[in-house]
Short mmCIF file of C-alpha atoms and ligand atoms in Angstrom, two decimals:
data_model
loop_
_atom_site.label_atom_id
_atom_site.label_comp_id
_atom_site.label_asym_id
_atom_site.label_seq_id
_atom_site.Cartn_x
_atom_site.Cartn_y
_atom_site.Cartn_z
CA MET A 1 47.72 26.82 -59.70
CA ALA A 2 46.01 27.65 -62.78
CA LYS A 3 42.37 25.59 -63.47
CA ARG A 4 42.46 23.34 -66.33
CA ILE A 5 39.98 23.67 -68.09
CA LEU A 6 38.73 20.51 -71.18
CA THR A 7 36.85 22.59 -74.09
CA MET A 8 34.66 20.18 -76.69
CA GLN A 9 33.58 21.86 -79.52
CA ASP A 10 34.67 21.63 -82.98
CA LEU A 11 37.19 23.32 -84.81
CA SER A 12 36.64 25.54 -88.02
CA CYS A 13 39.63 26.18 -89.89
CA VAL A 14 38.30 29.52 -91.26
CA GLY A 15 35.47 31.74 -89.47
CA GLN A 16 36.87 32.98 -86.33
CA CYS A 17 34.35 30.48 -83.63
CA SER A 18 34.71 27.24 -81.27
CA LEU A 19 38.28 26.40 -81.12
CA THR A 20 40.31 28.66 -82.67
CA VAL A 21 38.33 31.54 -80.25
CA ALA A 22 38.83 29.75 -76.90
CA LEU A 23 41.91 28.59 -76.85
CA PRO A 24 43.73 32.05 -77.65
CA LEU A 25 40.82 33.54 -75.01
CA LEU A 26 41.35 31.10 -72.18
CA SER A 27 44.49 31.15 -72.43
CA ALA A 28 44.70 35.00 -72.40
CA TYR A 29 43.33 34.86 -68.93
CA GLY A 30 45.50 32.88 -67.55
CA VAL A 31 43.11 29.37 -67.66
CA GLU A 32 45.08 26.18 -69.06
CA ALA A 33 43.04 25.09 -72.02
CA ALA A 34 43.12 21.18 -73.11
CA VAL A 35 41.14 20.47 -76.50
CA LEU A 36 38.82 17.99 -77.59
CA PRO A 37 37.75 18.60 -81.00
CA THR A 38 34.66 16.88 -82.14
CA ALA A 39 34.99 17.65 -86.16
CA VAL A 40 37.36 19.51 -88.01
CA LEU A 41 35.36 21.74 -90.34
CA SER A 42 36.94 23.42 -93.58
CA ASN A 43 35.12 26.89 -91.88
CA HIS A 44 31.89 27.44 -90.16
CA THR A 45 28.39 26.56 -91.71
CA MET A 46 27.62 30.26 -92.15
CA PHE A 47 29.56 30.14 -95.12
CA GLU A 48 28.42 28.74 -98.97
CA GLY A 49 29.78 24.74 -98.13
CA TRP A 50 31.92 23.25 -95.76
CA SER A 51 33.64 20.09 -95.22
CA TYR A 52 33.14 18.16 -92.27
CA LEU A 53 35.59 15.63 -91.00
CA ASP A 54 33.52 13.44 -87.83
CA LEU A 55 35.77 12.66 -85.13
CA THR A 56 33.47 11.11 -83.19
CA PRO A 57 35.06 7.63 -83.56
CA GLU A 58 38.44 9.11 -82.30
CA ILE A 59 37.04 9.89 -78.88
CA GLN A 60 37.15 6.59 -77.21
CA HIS A 61 40.71 5.99 -78.36
CA ILE A 62 41.45 9.64 -76.69
CA TYR A 63 40.35 8.95 -73.76
CA SER A 64 41.67 5.46 -73.40
CA PHE A 65 45.11 7.65 -73.39
CA TRP A 66 43.94 10.02 -70.60
CA GLN A 67 42.66 7.33 -68.86
CA LYS A 68 45.97 5.92 -68.90
CA ASN A 69 47.86 9.22 -67.93
CA GLY A 70 45.09 9.86 -65.18
CA PHE A 71 44.29 13.59 -66.24
CA LYS A 72 41.09 15.71 -64.07
CA PHE A 73 40.03 18.86 -65.51
CA ASP A 74 38.15 21.83 -63.08
CA GLY A 75 35.84 22.48 -65.61
CA PHE A 76 34.17 21.83 -69.20
CA LEU A 77 33.35 23.98 -71.83
CA LEU A 78 31.08 22.73 -73.83
CA GLY A 79 30.14 24.44 -77.50
CA TYR A 80 29.08 23.41 -81.05
CA LEU A 81 29.23 19.92 -80.48
CA GLY A 82 27.92 19.03 -84.33
CA LYS A 83 26.45 15.22 -83.46
CA LYS A 84 24.04 14.01 -81.02
CA GLU A 85 26.15 10.88 -80.65
CA LEU A 86 28.59 13.40 -78.68
CA MET A 87 26.17 14.38 -75.99
CA ASP A 88 26.72 10.26 -74.47
CA LEU A 89 30.61 11.19 -74.60
CA ALA A 90 30.60 14.16 -73.46
CA GLU A 91 28.63 12.21 -70.06
CA GLU A 92 31.44 10.24 -70.07
CA CYS A 93 33.97 12.27 -70.29
CA PHE A 94 32.66 14.11 -67.22
CA ASP A 95 32.09 10.36 -65.52
CA ASN A 96 35.87 9.81 -66.03
CA PHE A 97 37.74 13.05 -66.25
CA SER A 98 36.04 15.66 -63.57
CA ALA A 99 38.42 16.75 -60.60
CA GLU A 100 37.14 17.73 -57.28
CA GLY A 101 34.52 20.07 -58.00
CA ALA A 102 34.92 20.65 -61.26
CA LYS A 103 32.00 22.82 -63.12
CA ILE A 104 30.36 21.88 -66.46
CA ILE A 105 29.36 25.35 -68.58
CA ILE A 106 27.46 24.48 -71.66
CA ASP A 107 26.62 26.50 -74.62
CA PRO A 108 24.18 24.73 -76.22
CA ALA A 109 25.30 26.70 -79.79
CA PHE A 110 22.84 24.94 -82.41
CA GLY A 111 20.67 28.26 -83.36
CA ASP A 112 20.74 31.54 -83.31
CA ASN A 113 17.86 34.47 -84.30
CA GLY A 114 15.33 32.11 -84.22
CA LYS A 115 16.71 29.25 -86.18
CA LEU A 116 18.90 26.14 -86.34
CA TYR A 117 22.14 25.93 -87.85
CA GLY A 118 22.63 24.09 -90.96
CA GLY A 119 22.76 20.12 -90.39
CA PHE A 120 20.86 20.51 -86.87
CA ASP A 121 17.37 19.10 -85.87
CA GLY A 122 14.87 18.14 -83.44
CA ALA A 123 16.65 15.08 -82.38
CA TYR A 124 20.11 16.98 -81.57
CA VAL A 125 17.73 19.77 -79.55
CA GLU A 126 16.34 16.83 -77.86
CA ALA A 127 19.72 15.31 -76.63
CA MET A 128 21.34 18.89 -75.80
CA ARG A 129 18.04 19.24 -73.15
CA HIS A 130 18.74 15.95 -71.90
CA LEU A 131 22.64 17.21 -71.32
CA ILE A 132 21.88 19.98 -69.59
CA ARG A 133 20.87 17.72 -66.77
CA ARG A 134 24.32 17.57 -66.17
CA ALA A 135 25.50 21.40 -66.33
CA ASP A 136 26.01 23.35 -63.97
CA ILE A 137 25.88 26.67 -65.78
CA ILE A 138 24.23 26.89 -69.08
CA LEU A 139 24.69 29.91 -71.33
CA PRO A 140 21.26 29.49 -73.98
CA ASN A 141 20.37 32.28 -76.18
CA MET A 142 16.60 32.99 -76.68
CA THR A 143 16.66 30.44 -79.71
CA GLU A 144 18.16 28.06 -78.08
CA VAL A 145 15.50 28.25 -75.28
CA CYS A 146 12.62 28.09 -77.25
CA PHE A 147 13.79 25.15 -79.05
CA MET A 148 14.36 23.38 -76.00
CA THR A 149 10.99 24.23 -74.20
CA GLY A 150 8.92 24.72 -77.15
CA LEU A 151 8.37 28.31 -76.33
CA GLY A 152 7.41 30.42 -78.80
CA TYR A 153 10.13 32.47 -80.56
CA ARG A 154 9.97 36.12 -80.37
CA GLU A 155 12.22 39.19 -81.54
CA LYS A 156 10.31 41.37 -79.26
CA TYR A 157 9.50 40.91 -75.52
CA ASP A 158 9.82 41.94 -72.21
CA ARG A 159 10.88 40.44 -68.69
CA SER A 160 7.69 38.40 -68.31
CA TYR A 161 8.48 36.02 -71.44
CA VAL A 162 12.48 36.12 -70.24
CA GLU A 163 11.14 34.77 -66.79
CA ARG A 164 8.47 32.07 -68.73
CA ALA A 165 11.74 31.23 -70.45
CA ILE A 166 13.98 30.93 -67.17
CA GLU A 167 10.92 28.88 -65.87
CA GLU A 168 10.67 26.71 -68.63
CA MET A 169 14.30 25.72 -68.82
CA LYS A 170 14.24 24.87 -65.41
CA LYS A 171 12.31 21.60 -66.13
CA TYR A 172 15.34 20.59 -68.03
CA THR A 173 18.45 21.39 -65.65
CA ARG A 174 19.36 22.52 -61.95
CA GLY A 175 22.64 24.85 -63.14
CA THR A 176 22.55 28.06 -63.16
CA ILE A 177 20.68 29.05 -66.56
CA ILE A 178 22.35 32.30 -68.00
CA ILE A 179 20.11 33.71 -70.94
CA THR A 180 22.54 35.37 -73.30
CA GLY A 181 21.31 38.07 -76.00
CA VAL A 182 18.40 39.22 -74.15
CA GLU A 183 17.29 42.02 -75.63
CA LEU A 184 15.23 45.10 -73.23
CA GLY A 185 14.41 48.39 -72.97
CA GLY A 186 16.81 49.37 -75.85
CA LYS A 187 19.57 47.75 -74.31
CA ILE A 188 21.44 43.93 -74.40
CA GLY A 189 23.11 41.39 -72.10
CA GLU A 190 21.97 38.22 -69.81
CA ALA A 191 19.36 37.21 -67.48
CA ILE A 192 20.57 35.42 -64.87
CA SER A 193 18.59 32.68 -62.86
CA CYS A 194 20.48 31.36 -59.83
CA GLY A 195 19.12 30.04 -56.48
CA GLY A 196 15.27 31.59 -57.16
CA GLU A 197 16.80 34.84 -58.10
CA ILE A 198 17.14 36.48 -61.93
CA THR A 199 19.68 39.21 -62.08
CA TYR A 200 19.80 41.46 -65.51
CA VAL A 201 23.04 42.45 -66.72
CA LEU A 202 22.56 44.80 -69.44
CA SER A 203 24.56 47.48 -71.48
CA GLU A 204 24.48 49.03 -74.86
CA LEU A 205 22.87 47.52 -77.70
CA LEU A 206 24.95 47.72 -80.82
CA PRO A 207 23.37 47.66 -84.46
CA ARG A 208 25.41 44.90 -85.40
CA ARG A 209 24.94 40.89 -84.93
CA LEU A 210 28.01 39.04 -85.61
CA HIS A 211 28.88 35.24 -86.17
CA GLY A 212 30.73 33.90 -83.39
CA THR A 213 30.21 35.95 -80.62
CA GLY A 214 28.08 33.95 -78.21
CA ASP A 215 31.63 31.70 -78.46
CA ILE A 216 33.47 34.69 -77.45
CA PHE A 217 31.41 35.11 -74.88
CA ALA A 218 31.24 31.47 -73.33
CA ALA A 219 34.83 31.56 -73.37
CA VAL A 220 35.45 34.61 -71.79
CA PHE A 221 32.69 34.27 -69.38
CA THR A 222 34.46 31.10 -68.94
CA ALA A 223 37.79 31.89 -67.78
CA GLU A 224 36.13 34.74 -65.61
CA TYR A 225 33.82 32.61 -63.41
CA LEU A 226 36.91 29.88 -63.21
CA ASN A 227 39.37 32.54 -61.91
CA GLY A 228 37.05 33.43 -59.11
CA ALA A 229 34.22 36.19 -60.77
CA SER A 230 30.75 35.89 -59.28
CA PHE A 231 28.24 35.14 -62.58
CA GLY A 232 27.47 39.07 -62.71
CA GLU A 233 30.77 40.33 -62.61
CA SER A 234 31.97 37.21 -65.36
CA CYS A 235 28.93 38.05 -67.83
CA ALA A 236 29.74 42.17 -67.64
CA ALA A 237 32.80 41.23 -68.13
CA ALA A 238 32.30 39.26 -71.32
CA GLY A 239 29.92 41.12 -72.74
CA ASP A 240 32.19 43.97 -72.54
CA PHE A 241 34.41 42.49 -74.45
CA VAL A 242 32.09 41.37 -77.10
CA ALA A 243 31.01 44.52 -77.56
CA ASP A 244 34.65 45.93 -77.84
CA CYS A 245 34.94 42.85 -80.81
CA ILE A 246 32.03 44.01 -82.78
CA ARG A 247 32.70 47.91 -82.25
CA LYS A 248 36.43 46.66 -84.11
CA THR A 249 34.86 44.84 -87.07
CA PRO A 250 35.55 46.29 -90.15
CA THR A 251 31.83 46.79 -91.81
CA GLU A 252 33.00 44.84 -94.44
CA HIS A 253 34.15 41.64 -92.25
CA PHE A 254 31.26 39.78 -92.03
CA TYR A 255 32.01 35.83 -91.28
CA GLY A 256 33.13 36.78 -87.50
CA ALA A 257 34.26 39.12 -84.78
CA CYS A 258 37.59 40.49 -84.73
CA PHE A 259 38.61 39.70 -80.98
CA GLU A 260 42.19 39.63 -81.81
CA GLU A 261 42.83 43.51 -81.38
CA VAL A 262 40.68 43.35 -78.28
CA LEU A 263 42.42 40.73 -77.19
CA ARG A 264 46.19 42.29 -77.77
CA ASN A 265 45.18 45.29 -76.39
CA LYS A 266 43.80 43.67 -73.06
CA ILE A 267 47.53 41.89 -72.95
CA LYS A 268 49.50 44.71 -73.13
CA LYS A 269 47.79 46.67 -70.51
O1 LIG B 301 29.94 29.91 -83.58
C1 LIG B 301 28.97 28.52 -83.52
C2 LIG B 301 29.77 27.62 -84.45
C3 LIG B 301 30.61 26.92 -84.26
N1 LIG B 301 31.26 25.65 -85.50
C4 LIG B 301 30.44 25.88 -86.33
C5 LIG B 301 29.35 26.67 -86.89
C6 LIG B 301 28.84 27.64 -85.43
C7 LIG B 301 27.79 28.34 -86.21
O2 LIG B 301 27.04 28.36 -87.32
O3 LIG B 301 29.11 26.62 -88.06
C8 LIG B 301 30.75 24.47 -87.54
#
């Protein structure tokens, strides 16, 4: 039977990120996707301005019906939450709605390129650092690792810096640590720390960075992993998918990655 996953993140009406990315991808990979939208935004926060309807007050109400209906999930994928109050609600969700062996996958989704996304602060970072103790897998980028551990952010680094970052992260989670967007030796990919071993999945570094690629990576990774692929295989598949999306995105398209055609071609095969 298909795995049922709950993805908890915002719904940005325009912007090819968070739920508008996770839902089509999870479904196309044969995973049943349920959603817990944390907020509705007019568009993501890389645009000039945005409206923000906070759905935090609705969440207990949603949970009460999930309790009545006896829903359980085989996995949780957390992305952009938006408010630190949602971290306690996420824990309540894990406590009440986990099927046996359910996996908790957390993408901290609060920053990139050495900076926090608009609207986030140190208190949010601290709450996320606390939440990841519950994770089976975390998917931070280097920026998020640096904010959570206090390690100084660098544009250029080597394996020993990445491995120091992993050691620091281990203080906060016993889960598998997968650092995404790691750039080493002219390549890009993931550093995977699992059971005392560190492995790398690296491929061609494309000369372009696009918004929302972390969300695409997390969704494909999660689907592949829940469908039985290993960490390395899931990273490779998700990394290749993201690279194809970047290649398909016209230069003038500035606000997200065009994953749609890549997905369509995958379905046609
Ligand atoms: O892609 C991460 C993301 C998700 N949701 C919203 C965002 C961002 C990144 O800026 O603004 C609303």
